[in-house]
Coordinates of C-alpha atoms in Angstrom, one line a residue:
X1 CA 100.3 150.8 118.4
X2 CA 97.1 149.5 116.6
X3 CA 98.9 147.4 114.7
X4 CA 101.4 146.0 117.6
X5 CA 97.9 145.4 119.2
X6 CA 95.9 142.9 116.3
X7 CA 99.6 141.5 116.0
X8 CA 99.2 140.0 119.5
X9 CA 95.9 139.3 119.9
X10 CA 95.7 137.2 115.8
X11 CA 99.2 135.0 117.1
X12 CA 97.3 132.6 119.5
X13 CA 94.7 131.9 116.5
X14 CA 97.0 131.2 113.8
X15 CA 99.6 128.8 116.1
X16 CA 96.8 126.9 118.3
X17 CA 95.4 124.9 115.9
X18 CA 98.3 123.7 114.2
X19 CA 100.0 122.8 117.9
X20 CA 96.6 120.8 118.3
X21 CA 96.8 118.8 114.6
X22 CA 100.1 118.1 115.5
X23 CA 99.6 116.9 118.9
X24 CA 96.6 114.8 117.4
X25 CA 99.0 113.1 114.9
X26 CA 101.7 112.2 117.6
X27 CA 98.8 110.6 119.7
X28 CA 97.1 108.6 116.7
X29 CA 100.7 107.1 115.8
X30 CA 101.1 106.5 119.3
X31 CA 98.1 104.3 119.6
X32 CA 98.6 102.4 116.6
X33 CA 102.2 101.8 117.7
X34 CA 100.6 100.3 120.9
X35 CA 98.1 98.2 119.6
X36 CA 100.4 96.6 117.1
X37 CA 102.6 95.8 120.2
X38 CA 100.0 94.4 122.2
X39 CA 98.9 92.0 119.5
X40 CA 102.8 90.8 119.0
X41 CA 103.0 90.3 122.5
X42 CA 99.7 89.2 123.5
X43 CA 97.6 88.4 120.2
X44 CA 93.8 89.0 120.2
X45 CA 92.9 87.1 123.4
X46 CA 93.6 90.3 125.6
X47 CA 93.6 92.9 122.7
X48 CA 91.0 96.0 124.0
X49 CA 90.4 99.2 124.1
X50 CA 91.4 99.4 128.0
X51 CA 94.7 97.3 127.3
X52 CA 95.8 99.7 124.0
X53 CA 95.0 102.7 125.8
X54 CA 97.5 102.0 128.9
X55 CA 99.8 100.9 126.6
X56 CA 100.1 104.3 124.6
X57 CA 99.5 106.3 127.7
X58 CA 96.4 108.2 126.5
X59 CA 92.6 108.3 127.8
X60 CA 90.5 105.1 125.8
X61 CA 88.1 108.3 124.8
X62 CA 90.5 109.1 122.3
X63 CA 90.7 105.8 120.7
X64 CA 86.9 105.7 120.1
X65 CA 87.7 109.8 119.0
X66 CA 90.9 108.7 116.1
X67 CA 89.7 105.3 115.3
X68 CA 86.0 104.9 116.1
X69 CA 86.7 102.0 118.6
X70 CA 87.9 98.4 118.4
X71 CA 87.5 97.7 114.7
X72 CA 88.4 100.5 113.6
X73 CA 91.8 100.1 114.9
X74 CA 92.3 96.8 113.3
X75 CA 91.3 98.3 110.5
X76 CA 94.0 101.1 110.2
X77 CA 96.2 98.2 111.3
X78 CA 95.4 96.7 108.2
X79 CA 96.2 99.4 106.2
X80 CA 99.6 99.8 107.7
X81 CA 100.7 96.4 106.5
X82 CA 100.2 97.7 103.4
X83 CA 102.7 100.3 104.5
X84 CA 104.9 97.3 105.9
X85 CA 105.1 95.5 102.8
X86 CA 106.3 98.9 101.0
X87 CA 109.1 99.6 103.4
X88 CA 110.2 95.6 104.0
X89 CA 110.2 95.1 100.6
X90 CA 111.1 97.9 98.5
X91 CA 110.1 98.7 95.0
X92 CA 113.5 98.5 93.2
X93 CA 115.3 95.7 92.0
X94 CA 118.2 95.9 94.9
X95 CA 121.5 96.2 92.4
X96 CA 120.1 93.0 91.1
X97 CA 118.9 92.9 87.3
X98 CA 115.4 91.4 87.2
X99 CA 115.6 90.4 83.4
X100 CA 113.3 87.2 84.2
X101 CA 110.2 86.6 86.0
X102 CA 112.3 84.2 87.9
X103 CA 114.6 86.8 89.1
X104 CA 111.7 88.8 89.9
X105 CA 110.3 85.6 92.2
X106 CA 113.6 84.9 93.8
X107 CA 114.1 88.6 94.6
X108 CA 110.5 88.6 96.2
X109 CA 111.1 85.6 98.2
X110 CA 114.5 86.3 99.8
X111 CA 112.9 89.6 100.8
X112 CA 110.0 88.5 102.3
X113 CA 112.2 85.9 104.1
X114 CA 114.2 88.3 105.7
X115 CA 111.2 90.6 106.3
X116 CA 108.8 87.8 108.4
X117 CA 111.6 86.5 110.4
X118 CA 112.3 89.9 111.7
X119 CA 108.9 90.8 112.4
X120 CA 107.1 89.2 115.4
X121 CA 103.7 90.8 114.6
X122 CA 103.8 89.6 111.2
X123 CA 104.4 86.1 112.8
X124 CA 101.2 86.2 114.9
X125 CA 99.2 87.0 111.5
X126 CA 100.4 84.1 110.0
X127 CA 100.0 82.0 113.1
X128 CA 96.2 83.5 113.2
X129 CA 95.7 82.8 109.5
X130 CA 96.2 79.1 110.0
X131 CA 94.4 78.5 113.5
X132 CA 91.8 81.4 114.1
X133 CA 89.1 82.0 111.7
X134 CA 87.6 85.3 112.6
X135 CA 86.8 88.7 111.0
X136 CA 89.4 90.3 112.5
X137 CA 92.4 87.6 111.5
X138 CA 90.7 87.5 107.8
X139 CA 91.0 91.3 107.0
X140 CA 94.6 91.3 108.4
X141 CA 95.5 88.5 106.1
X142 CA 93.7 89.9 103.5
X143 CA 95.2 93.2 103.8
X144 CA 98.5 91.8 103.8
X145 CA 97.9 89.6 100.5
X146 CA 96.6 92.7 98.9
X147 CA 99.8 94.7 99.2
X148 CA 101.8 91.9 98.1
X149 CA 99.7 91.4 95.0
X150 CA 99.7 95.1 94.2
X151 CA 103.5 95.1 94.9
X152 CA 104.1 91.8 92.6
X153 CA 102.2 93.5 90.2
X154 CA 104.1 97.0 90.0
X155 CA 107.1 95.3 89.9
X156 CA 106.7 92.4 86.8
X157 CA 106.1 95.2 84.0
X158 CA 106.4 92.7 81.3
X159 CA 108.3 89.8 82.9
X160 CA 106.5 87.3 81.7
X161 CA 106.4 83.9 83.3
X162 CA 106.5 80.2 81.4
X163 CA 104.5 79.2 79.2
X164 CA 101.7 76.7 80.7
X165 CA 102.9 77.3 84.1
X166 CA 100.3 78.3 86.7
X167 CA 101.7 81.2 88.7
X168 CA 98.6 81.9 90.8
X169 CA 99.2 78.2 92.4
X170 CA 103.2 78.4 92.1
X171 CA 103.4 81.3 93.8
X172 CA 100.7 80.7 96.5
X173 CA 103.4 77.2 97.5
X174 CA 106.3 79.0 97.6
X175 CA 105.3 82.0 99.7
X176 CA 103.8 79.3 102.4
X177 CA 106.6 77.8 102.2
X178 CA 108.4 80.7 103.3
X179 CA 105.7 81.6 106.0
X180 CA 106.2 78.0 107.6
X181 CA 109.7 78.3 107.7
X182 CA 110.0 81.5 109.7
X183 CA 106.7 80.3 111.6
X184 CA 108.5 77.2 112.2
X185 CA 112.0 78.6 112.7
X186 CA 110.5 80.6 115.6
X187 CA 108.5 78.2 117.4
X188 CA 111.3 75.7 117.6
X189 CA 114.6 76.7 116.0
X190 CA 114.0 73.8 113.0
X191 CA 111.7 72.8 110.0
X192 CA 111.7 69.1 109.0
X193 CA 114.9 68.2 110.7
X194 CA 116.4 71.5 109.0
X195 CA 118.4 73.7 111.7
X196 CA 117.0 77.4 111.9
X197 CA 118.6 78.9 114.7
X198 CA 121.8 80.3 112.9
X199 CA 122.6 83.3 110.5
X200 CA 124.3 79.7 108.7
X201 CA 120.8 77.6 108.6
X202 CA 119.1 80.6 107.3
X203 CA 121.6 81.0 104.6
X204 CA 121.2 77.4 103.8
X205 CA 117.4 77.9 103.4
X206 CA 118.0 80.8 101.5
X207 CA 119.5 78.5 98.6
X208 CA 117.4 75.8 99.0
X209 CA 114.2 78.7 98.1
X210 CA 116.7 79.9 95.1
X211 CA 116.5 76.6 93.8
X212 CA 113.2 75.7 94.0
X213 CA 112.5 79.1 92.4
X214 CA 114.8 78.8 90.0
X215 CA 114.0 75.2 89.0
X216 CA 109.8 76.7 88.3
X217 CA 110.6 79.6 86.9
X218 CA 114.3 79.6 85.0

């Protein structure tokens, strides 16, 4: 009987706390969730503590709790797109053989292609990079160019580019290239008189980036 009786007074003291950590999880991932939707949909204009908390459904107390308030939520926004470039553009070579550093660039920038135009949250960064110059917009962007420099740099090994050919510049022109045309794309459906509205157009600038990439880097 003594033993029936520390059975059931010990349960509620080993299962509580790990019902609340996991209660505490769902909640943080819900209010990231919701704050990344409000700045898709609304950008920073109406982005607050107020607005993210009736979009995830939880008392604002628990935002200042998880995140310690306004910044740093766009902080562990931030991080996440480190987290966005890892899952949008995966660490393995895709069935393709990367034996250049110019398969490695056309590789990257098909990816990231497909990965912006399906993302309208990504889109609002890039929109922000070019017309808002804030603290908030700067450690988004610079978040973002991180990961993509840590993920170009996992991935070259010992692809080696051309001789005498400046990637750091290179590299910088194709990838706004590729920004302006899904920023473009979206806004109105065409970039310099080329068509982006179909799955067609896209496949046409898809070959046109292959090329240019191809013609820099072999």
């Amino acid at each position: 009987m003594l033993n029936e009786v520390v059975e059931i007074e010990t349960l509620p003291q080993t299962v509580e706390p790990e019902r609340r950590v996991r209660d505490r999880g769902a909640t943080e991932r819900a209010i990231l969730a919701a704050a990344k939707s409000l700045l898709a949909a609304e950008g920073f204009q109406n982005f607050g503590i107020n607005a993210v908390a009736r979009r995830a459904g939880c008392d604002k107390q628990l935002i200042y709790r998880y995140y310690g308030g306004l910044d740093g939520l766009v902080e562990a926004i931030g991080a996440d797109l480190g987290n966005w470039v890892r899952d949008r553009i995966p660490e393995d070579a895709g069935g393709m053989f990367l034996l250049t550093y110019g398969d490695l660039m056309e590789r990257l920038a098909l990816l990231l292609l497909d990965a912006l135009r399906s993302d309208p949250l990504m889109r609002r960064i890039l929109a922000w990079e070019i017309s808002e110059n804030t603290e908030q917009v700067r450690r988004l962007s610079e978040a973002r160019s991180k990961a993509l420099a840590l993920w170009l740099e996992r991935m070259r090994g010992s692809l080696a580019p051309p001789k005498g050919v400046d990637i750091g510049a290179l590299n910088a022109v194709i990838i706004a290239a590729i920004q302006h045309l899904v920023l473009a794309g979206a806004a109105g459906g065409q970039c310099a008189g080329l068509a982006l509205k179909t799955p067609k157009d896209w496949e046409k600038a898809a070959t046109a980036l292959k090329r240019i990439v191809r013609g820099v880097y072999g």
